mmCIF file of C-alpha atoms in Angstrom:
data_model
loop_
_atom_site.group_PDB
_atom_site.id
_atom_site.type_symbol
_atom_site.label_atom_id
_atom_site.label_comp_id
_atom_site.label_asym_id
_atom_site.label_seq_id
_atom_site.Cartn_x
_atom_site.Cartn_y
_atom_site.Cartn_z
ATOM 1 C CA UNK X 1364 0.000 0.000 0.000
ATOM 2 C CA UNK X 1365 1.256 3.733 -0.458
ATOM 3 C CA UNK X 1366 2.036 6.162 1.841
ATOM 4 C CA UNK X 1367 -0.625 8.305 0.319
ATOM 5 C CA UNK X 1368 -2.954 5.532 0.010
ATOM 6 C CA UNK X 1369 -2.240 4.485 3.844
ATOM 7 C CA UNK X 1370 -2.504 7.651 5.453
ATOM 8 C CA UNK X 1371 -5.903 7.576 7.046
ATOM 9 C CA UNK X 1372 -5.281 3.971 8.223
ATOM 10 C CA UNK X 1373 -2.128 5.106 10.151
ATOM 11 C CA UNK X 1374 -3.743 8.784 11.209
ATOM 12 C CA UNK X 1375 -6.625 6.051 12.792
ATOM 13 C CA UNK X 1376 -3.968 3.788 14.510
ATOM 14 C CA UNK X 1377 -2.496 6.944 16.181
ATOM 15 C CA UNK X 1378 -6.042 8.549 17.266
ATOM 16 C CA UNK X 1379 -6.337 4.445 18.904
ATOM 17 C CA UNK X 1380 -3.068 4.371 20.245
ATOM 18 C CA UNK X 1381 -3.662 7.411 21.899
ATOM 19 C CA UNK X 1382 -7.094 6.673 22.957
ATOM 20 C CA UNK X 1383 -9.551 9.252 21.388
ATOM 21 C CA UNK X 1384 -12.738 8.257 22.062
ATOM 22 C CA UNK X 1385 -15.031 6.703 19.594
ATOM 23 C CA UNK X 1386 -17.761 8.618 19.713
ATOM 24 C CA UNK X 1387 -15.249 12.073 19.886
ATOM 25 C CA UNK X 1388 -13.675 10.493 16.224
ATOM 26 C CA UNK X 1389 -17.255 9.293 14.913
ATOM 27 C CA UNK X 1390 -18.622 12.884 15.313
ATOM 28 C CA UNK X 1391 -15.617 14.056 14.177
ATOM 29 C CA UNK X 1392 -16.334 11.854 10.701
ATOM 30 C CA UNK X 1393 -19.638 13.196 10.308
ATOM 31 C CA UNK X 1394 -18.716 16.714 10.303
ATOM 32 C CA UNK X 1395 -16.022 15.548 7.489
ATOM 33 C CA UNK X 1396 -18.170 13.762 5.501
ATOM 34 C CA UNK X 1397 -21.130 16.136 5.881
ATOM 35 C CA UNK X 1398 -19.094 18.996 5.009
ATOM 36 C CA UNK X 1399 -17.602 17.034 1.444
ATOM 37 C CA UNK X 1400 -21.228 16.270 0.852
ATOM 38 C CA UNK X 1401 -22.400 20.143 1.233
ATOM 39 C CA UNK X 1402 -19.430 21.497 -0.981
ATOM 40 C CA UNK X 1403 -21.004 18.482 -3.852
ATOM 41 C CA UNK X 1404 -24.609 19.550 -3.053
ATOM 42 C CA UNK X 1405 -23.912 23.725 -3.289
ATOM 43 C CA UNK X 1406 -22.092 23.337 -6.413
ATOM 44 C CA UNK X 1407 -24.473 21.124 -8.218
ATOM 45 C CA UNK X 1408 -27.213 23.204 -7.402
ATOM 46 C CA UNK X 1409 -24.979 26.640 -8.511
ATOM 47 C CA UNK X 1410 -24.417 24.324 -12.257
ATOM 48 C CA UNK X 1411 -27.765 22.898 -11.967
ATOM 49 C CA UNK X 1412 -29.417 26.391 -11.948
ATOM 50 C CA UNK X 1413 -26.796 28.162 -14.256
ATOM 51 C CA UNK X 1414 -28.092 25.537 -17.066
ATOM 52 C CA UNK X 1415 -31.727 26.225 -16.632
ATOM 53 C CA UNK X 1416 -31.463 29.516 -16.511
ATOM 54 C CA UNK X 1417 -29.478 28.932 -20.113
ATOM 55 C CA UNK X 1418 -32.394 27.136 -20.811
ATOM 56 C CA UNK X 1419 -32.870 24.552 -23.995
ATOM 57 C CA UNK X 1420 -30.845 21.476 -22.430
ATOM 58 C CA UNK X 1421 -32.925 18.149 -21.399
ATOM 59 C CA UNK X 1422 -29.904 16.452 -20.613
ATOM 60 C CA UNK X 1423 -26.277 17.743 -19.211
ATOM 61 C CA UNK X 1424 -22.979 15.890 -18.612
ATOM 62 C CA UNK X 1425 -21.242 17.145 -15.265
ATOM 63 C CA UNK X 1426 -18.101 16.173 -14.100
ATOM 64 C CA UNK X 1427 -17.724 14.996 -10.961
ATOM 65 C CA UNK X 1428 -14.319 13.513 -10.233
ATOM 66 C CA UNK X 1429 -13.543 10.519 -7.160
ATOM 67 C CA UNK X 1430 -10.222 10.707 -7.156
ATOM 68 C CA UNK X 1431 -9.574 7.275 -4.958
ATOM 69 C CA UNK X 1432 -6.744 4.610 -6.215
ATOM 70 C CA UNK X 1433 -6.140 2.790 -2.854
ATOM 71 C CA UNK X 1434 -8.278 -0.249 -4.143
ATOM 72 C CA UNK X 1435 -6.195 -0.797 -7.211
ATOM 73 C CA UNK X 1436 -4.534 -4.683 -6.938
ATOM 74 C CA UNK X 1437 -1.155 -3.206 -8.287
ATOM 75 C CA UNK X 1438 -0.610 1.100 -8.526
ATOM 76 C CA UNK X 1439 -2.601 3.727 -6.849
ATOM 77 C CA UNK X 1440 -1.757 6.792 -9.364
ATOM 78 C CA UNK X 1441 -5.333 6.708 -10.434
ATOM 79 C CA UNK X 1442 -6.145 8.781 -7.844
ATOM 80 C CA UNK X 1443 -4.281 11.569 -9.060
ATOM 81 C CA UNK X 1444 -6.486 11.543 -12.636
ATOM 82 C CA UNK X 1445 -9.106 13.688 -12.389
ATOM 83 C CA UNK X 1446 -7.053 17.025 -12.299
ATOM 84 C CA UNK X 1447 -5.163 15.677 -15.683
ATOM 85 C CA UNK X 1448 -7.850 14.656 -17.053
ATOM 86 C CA UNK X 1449 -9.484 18.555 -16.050
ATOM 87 C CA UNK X 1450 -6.471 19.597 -17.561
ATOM 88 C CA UNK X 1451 -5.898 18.079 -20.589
ATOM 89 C CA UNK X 1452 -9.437 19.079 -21.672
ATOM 90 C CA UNK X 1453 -8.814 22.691 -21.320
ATOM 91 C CA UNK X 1454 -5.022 22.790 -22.113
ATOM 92 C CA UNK X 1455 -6.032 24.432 -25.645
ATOM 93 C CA UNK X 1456 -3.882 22.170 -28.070
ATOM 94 C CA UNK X 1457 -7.146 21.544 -29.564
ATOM 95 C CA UNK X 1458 -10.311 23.006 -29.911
ATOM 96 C CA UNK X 1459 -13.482 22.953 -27.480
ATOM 97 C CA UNK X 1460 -15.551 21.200 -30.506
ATOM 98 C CA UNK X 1461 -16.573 17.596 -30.065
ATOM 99 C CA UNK X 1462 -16.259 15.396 -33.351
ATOM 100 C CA UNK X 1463 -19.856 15.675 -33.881
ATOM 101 C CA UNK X 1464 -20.147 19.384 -33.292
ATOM 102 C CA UNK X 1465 -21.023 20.252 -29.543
ATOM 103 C CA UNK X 1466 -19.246 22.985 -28.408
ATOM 104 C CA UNK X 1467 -18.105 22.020 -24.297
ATOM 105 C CA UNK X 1468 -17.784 25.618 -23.802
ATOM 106 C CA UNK X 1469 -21.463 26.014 -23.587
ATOM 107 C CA UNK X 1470 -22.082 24.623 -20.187
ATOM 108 C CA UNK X 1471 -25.631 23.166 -21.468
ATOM 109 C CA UNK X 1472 -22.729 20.766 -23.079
ATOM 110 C CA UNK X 1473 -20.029 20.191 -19.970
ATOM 111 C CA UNK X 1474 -20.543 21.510 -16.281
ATOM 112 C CA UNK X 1475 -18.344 20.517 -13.662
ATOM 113 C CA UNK X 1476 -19.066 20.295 -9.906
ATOM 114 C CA UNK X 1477 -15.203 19.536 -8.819
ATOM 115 C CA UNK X 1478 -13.814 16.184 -7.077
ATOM 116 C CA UNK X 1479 -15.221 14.090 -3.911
ATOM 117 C CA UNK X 1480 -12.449 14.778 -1.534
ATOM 118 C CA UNK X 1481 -11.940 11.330 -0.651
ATOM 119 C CA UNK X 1482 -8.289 11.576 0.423
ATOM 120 C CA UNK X 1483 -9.580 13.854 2.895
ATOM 121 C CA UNK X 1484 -12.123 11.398 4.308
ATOM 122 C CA UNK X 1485 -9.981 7.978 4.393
ATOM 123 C CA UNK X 1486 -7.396 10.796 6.615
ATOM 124 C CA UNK X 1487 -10.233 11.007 9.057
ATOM 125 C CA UNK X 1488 -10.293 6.916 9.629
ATOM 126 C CA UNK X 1489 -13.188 6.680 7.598
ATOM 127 C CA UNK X 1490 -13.422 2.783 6.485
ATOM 128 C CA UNK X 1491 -14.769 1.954 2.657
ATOM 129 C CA UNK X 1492 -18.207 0.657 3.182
ATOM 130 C CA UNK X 1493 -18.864 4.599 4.431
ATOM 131 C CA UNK X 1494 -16.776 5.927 1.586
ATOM 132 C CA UNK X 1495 -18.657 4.323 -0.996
ATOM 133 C CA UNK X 1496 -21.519 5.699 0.638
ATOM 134 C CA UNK X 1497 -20.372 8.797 0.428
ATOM 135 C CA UNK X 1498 -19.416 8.480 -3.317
ATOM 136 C CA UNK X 1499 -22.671 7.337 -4.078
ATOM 137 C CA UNK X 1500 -24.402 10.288 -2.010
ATOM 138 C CA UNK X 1501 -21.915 12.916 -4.343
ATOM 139 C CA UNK X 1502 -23.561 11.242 -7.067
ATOM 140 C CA UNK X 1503 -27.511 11.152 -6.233
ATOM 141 C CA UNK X 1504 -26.661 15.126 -5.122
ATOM 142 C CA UNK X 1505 -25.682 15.497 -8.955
ATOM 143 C CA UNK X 1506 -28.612 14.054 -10.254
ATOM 144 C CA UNK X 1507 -30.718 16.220 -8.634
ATOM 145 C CA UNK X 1508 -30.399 19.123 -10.104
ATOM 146 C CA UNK X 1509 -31.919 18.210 -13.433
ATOM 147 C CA UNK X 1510 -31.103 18.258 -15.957
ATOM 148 C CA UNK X 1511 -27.436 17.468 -14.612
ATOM 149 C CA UNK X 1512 -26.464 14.053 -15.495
ATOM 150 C CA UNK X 1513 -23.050 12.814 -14.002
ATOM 151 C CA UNK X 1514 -19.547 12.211 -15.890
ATOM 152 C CA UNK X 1515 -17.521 10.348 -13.303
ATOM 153 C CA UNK X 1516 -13.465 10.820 -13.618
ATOM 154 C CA UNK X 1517 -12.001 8.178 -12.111
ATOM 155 C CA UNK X 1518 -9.699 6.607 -9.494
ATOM 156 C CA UNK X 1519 -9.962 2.882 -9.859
ATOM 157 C CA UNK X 1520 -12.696 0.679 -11.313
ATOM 158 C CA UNK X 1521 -14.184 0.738 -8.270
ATOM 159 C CA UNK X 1522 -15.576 3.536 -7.898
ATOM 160 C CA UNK X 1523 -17.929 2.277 -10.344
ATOM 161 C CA UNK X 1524 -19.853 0.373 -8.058
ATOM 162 C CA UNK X 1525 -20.902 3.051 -5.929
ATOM 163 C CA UNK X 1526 -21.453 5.161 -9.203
ATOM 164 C CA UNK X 1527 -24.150 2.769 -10.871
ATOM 165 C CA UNK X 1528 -25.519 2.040 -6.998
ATOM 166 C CA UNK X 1529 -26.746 5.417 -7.366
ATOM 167 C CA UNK X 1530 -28.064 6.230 -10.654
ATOM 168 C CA UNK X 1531 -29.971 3.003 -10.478
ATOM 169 C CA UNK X 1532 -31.607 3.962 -7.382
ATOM 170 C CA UNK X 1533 -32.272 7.299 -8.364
ATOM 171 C CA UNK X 1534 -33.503 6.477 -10.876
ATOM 172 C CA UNK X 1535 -35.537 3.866 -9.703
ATOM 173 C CA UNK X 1536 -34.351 0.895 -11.746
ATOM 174 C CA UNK X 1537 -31.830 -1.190 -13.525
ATOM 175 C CA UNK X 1538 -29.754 0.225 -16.139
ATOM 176 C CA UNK X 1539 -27.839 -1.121 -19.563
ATOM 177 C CA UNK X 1540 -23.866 -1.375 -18.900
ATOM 178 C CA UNK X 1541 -21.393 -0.912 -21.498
ATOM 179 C CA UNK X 1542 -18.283 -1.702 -19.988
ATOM 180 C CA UNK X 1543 -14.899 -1.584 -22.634
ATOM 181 C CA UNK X 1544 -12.075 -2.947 -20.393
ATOM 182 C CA UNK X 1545 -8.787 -5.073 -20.658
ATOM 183 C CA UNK X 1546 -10.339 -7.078 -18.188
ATOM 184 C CA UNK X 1547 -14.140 -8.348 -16.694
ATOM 185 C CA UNK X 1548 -13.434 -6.937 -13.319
ATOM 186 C CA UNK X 1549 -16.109 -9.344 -11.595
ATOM 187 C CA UNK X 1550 -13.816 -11.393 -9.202
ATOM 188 C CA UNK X 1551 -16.002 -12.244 -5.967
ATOM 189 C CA UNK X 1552 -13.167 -10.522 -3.950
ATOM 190 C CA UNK X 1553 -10.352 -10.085 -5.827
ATOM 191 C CA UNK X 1554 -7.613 -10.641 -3.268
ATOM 192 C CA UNK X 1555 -9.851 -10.823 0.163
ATOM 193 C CA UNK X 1556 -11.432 -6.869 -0.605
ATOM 194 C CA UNK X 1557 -14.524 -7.215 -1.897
ATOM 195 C CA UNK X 1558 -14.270 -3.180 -3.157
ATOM 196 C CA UNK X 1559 -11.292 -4.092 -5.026
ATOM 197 C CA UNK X 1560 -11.621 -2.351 -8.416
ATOM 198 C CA UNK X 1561 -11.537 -5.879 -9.917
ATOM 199 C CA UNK X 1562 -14.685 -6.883 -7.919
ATOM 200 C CA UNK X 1563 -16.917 -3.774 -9.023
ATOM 201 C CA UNK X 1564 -18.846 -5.387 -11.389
ATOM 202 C CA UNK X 1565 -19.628 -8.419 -9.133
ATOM 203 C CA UNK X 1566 -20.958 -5.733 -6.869
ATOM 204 C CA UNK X 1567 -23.193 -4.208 -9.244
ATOM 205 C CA UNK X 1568 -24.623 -7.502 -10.523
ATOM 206 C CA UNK X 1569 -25.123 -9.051 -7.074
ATOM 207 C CA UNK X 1570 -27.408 -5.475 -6.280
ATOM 208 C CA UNK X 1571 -29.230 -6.154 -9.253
ATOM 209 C CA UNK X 1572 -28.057 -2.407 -10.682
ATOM 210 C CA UNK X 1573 -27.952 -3.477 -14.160
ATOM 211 C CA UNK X 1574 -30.076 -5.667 -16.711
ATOM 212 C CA UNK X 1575 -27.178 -6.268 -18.896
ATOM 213 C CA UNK X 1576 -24.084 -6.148 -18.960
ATOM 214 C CA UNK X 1577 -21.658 -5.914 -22.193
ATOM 215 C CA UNK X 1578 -18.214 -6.284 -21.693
ATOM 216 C CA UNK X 1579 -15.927 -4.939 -24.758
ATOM 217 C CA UNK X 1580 -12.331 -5.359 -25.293
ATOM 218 C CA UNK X 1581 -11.532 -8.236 -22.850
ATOM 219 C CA UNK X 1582 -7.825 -9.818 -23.596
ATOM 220 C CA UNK X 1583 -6.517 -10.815 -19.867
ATOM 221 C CA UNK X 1584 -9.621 -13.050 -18.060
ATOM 222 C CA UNK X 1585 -9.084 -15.939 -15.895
ATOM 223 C CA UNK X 1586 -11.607 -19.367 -15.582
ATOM 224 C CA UNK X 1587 -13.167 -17.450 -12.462
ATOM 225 C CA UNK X 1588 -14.416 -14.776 -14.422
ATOM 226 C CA UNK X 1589 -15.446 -16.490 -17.342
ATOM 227 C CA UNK X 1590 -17.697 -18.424 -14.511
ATOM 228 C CA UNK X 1591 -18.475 -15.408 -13.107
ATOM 229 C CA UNK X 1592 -20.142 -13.717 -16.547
ATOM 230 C CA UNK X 1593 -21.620 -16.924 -16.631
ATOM 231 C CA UNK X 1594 -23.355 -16.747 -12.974
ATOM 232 C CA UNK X 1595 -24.137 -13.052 -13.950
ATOM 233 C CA UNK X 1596 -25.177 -13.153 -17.723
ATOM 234 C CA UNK X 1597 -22.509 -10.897 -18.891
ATOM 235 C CA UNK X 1598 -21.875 -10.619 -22.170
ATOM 236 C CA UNK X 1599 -18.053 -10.703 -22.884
ATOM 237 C CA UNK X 1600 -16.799 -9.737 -26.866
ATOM 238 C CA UNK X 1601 -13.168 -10.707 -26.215
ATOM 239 C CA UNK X 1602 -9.975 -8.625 -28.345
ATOM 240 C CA UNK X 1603 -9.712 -12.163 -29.805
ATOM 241 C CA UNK X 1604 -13.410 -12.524 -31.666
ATOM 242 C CA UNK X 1605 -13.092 -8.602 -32.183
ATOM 243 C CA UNK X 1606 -12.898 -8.903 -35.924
ATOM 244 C CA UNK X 1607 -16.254 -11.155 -36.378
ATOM 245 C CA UNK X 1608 -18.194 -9.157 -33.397
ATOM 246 C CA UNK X 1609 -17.330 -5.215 -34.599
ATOM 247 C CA UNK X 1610 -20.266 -5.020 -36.846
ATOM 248 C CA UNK X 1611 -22.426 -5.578 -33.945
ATOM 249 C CA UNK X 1612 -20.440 -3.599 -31.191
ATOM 250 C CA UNK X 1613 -20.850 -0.897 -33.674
ATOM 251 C CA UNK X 1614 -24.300 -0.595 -33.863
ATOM 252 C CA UNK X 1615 -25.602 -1.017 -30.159
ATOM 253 C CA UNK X 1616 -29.159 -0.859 -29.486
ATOM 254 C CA UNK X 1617 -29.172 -0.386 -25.328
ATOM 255 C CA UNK X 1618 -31.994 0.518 -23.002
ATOM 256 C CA UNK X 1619 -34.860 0.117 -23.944
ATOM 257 C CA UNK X 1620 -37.295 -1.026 -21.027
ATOM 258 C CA UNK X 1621 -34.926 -0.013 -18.278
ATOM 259 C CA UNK X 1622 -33.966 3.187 -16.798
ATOM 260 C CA UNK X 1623 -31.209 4.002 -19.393
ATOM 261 C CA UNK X 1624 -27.353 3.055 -20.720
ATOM 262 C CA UNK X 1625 -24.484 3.456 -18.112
ATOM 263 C CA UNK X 1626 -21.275 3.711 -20.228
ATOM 264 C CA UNK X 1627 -17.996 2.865 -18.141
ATOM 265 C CA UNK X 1628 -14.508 3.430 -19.812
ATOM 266 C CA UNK X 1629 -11.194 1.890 -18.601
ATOM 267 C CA UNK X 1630 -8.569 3.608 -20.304
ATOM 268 C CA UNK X 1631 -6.829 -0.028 -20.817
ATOM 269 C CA UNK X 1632 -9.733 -0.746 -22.999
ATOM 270 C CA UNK X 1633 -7.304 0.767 -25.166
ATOM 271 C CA UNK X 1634 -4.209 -1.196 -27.154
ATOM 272 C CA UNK X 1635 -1.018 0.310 -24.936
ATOM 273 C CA UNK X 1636 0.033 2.134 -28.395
ATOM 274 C CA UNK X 1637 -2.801 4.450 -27.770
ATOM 275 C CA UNK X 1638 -2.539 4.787 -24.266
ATOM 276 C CA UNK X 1639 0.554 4.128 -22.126
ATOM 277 C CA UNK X 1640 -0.532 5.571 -18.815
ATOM 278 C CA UNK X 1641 -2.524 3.226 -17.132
ATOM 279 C CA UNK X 1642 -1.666 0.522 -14.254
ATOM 280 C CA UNK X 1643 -2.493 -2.443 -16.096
ATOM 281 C CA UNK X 1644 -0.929 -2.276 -19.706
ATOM 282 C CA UNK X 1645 -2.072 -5.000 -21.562
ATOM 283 C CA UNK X 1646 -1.127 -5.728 -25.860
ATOM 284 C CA UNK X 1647 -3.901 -6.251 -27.974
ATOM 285 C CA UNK X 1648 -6.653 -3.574 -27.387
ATOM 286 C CA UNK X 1649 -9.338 -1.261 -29.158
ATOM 287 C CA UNK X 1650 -7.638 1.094 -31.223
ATOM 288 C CA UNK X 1651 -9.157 5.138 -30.501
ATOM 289 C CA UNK X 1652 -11.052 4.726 -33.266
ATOM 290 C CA UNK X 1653 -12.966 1.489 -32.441
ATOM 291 C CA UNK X 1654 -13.672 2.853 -29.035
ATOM 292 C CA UNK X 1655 -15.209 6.421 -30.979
ATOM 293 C CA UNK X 1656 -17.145 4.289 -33.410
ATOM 294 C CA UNK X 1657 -18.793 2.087 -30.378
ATOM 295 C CA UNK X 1658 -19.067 4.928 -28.816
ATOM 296 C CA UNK X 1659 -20.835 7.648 -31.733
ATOM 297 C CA UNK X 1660 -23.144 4.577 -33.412
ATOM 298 C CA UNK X 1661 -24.174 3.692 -29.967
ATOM 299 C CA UNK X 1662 -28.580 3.878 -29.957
ATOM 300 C CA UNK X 1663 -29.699 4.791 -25.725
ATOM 301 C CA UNK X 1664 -29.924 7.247 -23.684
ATOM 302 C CA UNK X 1665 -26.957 7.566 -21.491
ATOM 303 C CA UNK X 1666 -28.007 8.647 -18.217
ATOM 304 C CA UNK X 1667 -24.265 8.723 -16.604
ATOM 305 C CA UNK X 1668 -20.813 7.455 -17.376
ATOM 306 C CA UNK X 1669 -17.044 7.345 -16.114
ATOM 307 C CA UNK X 1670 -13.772 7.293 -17.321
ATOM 308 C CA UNK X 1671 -11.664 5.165 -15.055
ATOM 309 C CA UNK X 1672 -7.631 3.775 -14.510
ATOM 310 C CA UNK X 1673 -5.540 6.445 -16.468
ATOM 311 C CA UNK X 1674 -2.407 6.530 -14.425
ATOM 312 C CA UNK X 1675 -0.443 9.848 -14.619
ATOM 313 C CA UNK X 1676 2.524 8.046 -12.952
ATOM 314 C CA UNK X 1677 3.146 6.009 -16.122
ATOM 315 C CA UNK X 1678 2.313 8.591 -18.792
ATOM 316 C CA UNK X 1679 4.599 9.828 -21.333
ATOM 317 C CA UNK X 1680 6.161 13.264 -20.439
ATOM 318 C CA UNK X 1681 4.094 14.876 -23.194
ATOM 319 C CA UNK X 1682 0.620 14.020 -21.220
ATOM 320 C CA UNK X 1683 -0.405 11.189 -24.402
ATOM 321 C CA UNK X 1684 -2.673 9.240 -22.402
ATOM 322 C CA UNK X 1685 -4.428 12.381 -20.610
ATOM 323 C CA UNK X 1686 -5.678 13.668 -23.775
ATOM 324 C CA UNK X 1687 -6.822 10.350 -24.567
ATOM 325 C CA UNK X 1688 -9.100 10.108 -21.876
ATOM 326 C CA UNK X 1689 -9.693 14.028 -21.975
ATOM 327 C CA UNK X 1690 -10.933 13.108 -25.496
ATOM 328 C CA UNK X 1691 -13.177 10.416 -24.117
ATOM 329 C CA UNK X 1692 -14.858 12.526 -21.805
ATOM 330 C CA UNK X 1693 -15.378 15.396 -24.499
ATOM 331 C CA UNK X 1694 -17.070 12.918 -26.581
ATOM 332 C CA UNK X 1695 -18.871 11.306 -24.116
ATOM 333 C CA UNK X 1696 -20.283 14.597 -23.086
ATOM 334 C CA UNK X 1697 -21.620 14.552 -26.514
ATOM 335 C CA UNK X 1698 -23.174 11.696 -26.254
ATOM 336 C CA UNK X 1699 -24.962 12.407 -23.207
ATOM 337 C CA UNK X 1700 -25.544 16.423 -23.801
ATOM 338 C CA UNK X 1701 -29.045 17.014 -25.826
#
């Protein structure tokens, strides 16, 4: 574990060592949490009425970013994404037009209500079963200020958990998952922690969050979660069949009958050529392209989506893999903006 990533844990073994009482620390939590939650709430509801007062938008993509990497099985630098990511998008080596003509300066197109300080909150001793709480809270907070609709920058895959957790029950039902990944992430407990980001989607399946699940650019799986898809009903297009199965990937027809299509990008969807930075770098992936034509051909309505596992710490010095995923949030914010 890093030091970053360890820092609450030991800041709780002191406050135990020394005695604090429980109830002095629990209050203490509250206040923290409560006070990340307000920050989420006041500026959703400052973007939230800044876009209807604009006026003409039925649906708007808001960033929210959940900076957390301390549940990765290997590197934590996911957790310093979201401000790349932020940063990349703006840097102005490009336009602010999306490839099908949104412009994200309009904020009708892109909002952003800033990052759920989780660092912050794991420093107060707060444990992960309140932290994904906490991320799911940020999210519902989002989604009430219609018509805000959230764009999650990731942190780990599992944050994703937490994420769907809370559009489904906001929105009062199951959604349609489109999931491009390197890898299934739907081990039971990937080593003993059942919010390892290789576990999220065993989460969301076991809470019944999603009706189906499609699982695109798989190239590293083991026999548990081929079992696993099976227990679940996932359907898995591995790199492998990619050839015979892009007709259909490209032309997607998802969510009808439920409560919308959840789109969740791992950056090592992507073939390593295309993106360097990320934890897990595995040969064989989507090429940009594939992703964008999955991705614009697409038929739903996305409700909410994230972009999750770009590592800064193994980027190239010229930022490569940050525009990448800046460029997959710009044109996922077309995708959900209308």
């Amino acid at each position: 574990m890093s030091s970053v990533a360890s820092r609450g844990i030991h800041f709780l073994q002191r406050l135990n060592a020394a005695n604090v009482p429980t109830d002095l620390l629990a209050k203490g939590q509250d206040r923290v949490i409560e006070a990340s939650l307000t920050l989420i709430r006041e500026r959703a509801k400052l973007k939230g009425e800044l876009v209807r007062a604009l006026g003409g938008a039925v649906a708007c993509p808001s960033l929210l970013g959940v900076p957390l990497g301390h549940n990765s099985s290997f590197l934590q630098g996911p957790a310093f994404a979201p401000p790349r990511i932020r940063e990349a998008i703006w840097c102005g080596s490009t336009n602010s037009t999306t490839e099908e003509g949104k412009q994200l300066q309009d904020p009708r197109v892109l909002t952003d209500v800033g990052d759920v300080p989780i660092q912050e909150i794991r420093d107060c001793g707060v444990d992960d079963d309140r932290l994904m709480n906490v991320i799911s809270e940020s999210v519902k907070l989002v989604m009430e200020e219609d018509p805000l609709r959230p764009l999650v920058l990731g942190g780990d895959h599992s944050i994703s958990f937490p994420v769907v957790r809370a559009v489904s029950e906001k929105l009062g039902g199951p959604v349609d998952i489109l999931h491009l990944d390197a890898h299934p992430d739907n081990y039971d407990a990937f080593e003993g922690n059942k919010y390892s980001h290789a576990s999220s989607f065993a989460r969301i399946m076991e809470g019944g969050y999603a009706r189906r699940l499609l699982q695109v650019g798989i190239r590293s799986i083991t026999t548990e979660g081929r079992e696993q898809a099976k227990r679940f009903g996932a359907e898995q297009y591995e790199m492998r069949t990619f050839s015979k199965d892009r007709s259909f990937l490209e032309n997607l027809k998802l969510g009808q009958g439920v409560k919308g299509v959840y789109i969740s990008i791992d950056v090592d969807c992507l073939d390593p050529a295309f993106a360097p930075g990320v934890s897990h770098i595995e040969p064989g992936g989507l090429s940009f392209r594939d992703v964008l034509n999955i991705l614009h051909n697409l038929e739903g309505d996305v409700v909410a989506a994230d972009v999750v596992e770009f590592n800064p710490q193994r980027d190239t010095v010229d930022g490569m893999t940050a525009m990448v995923a800046a460029k997959l949030v710009r044109e996922l914010s077309a995708k959900i903006a209308k």
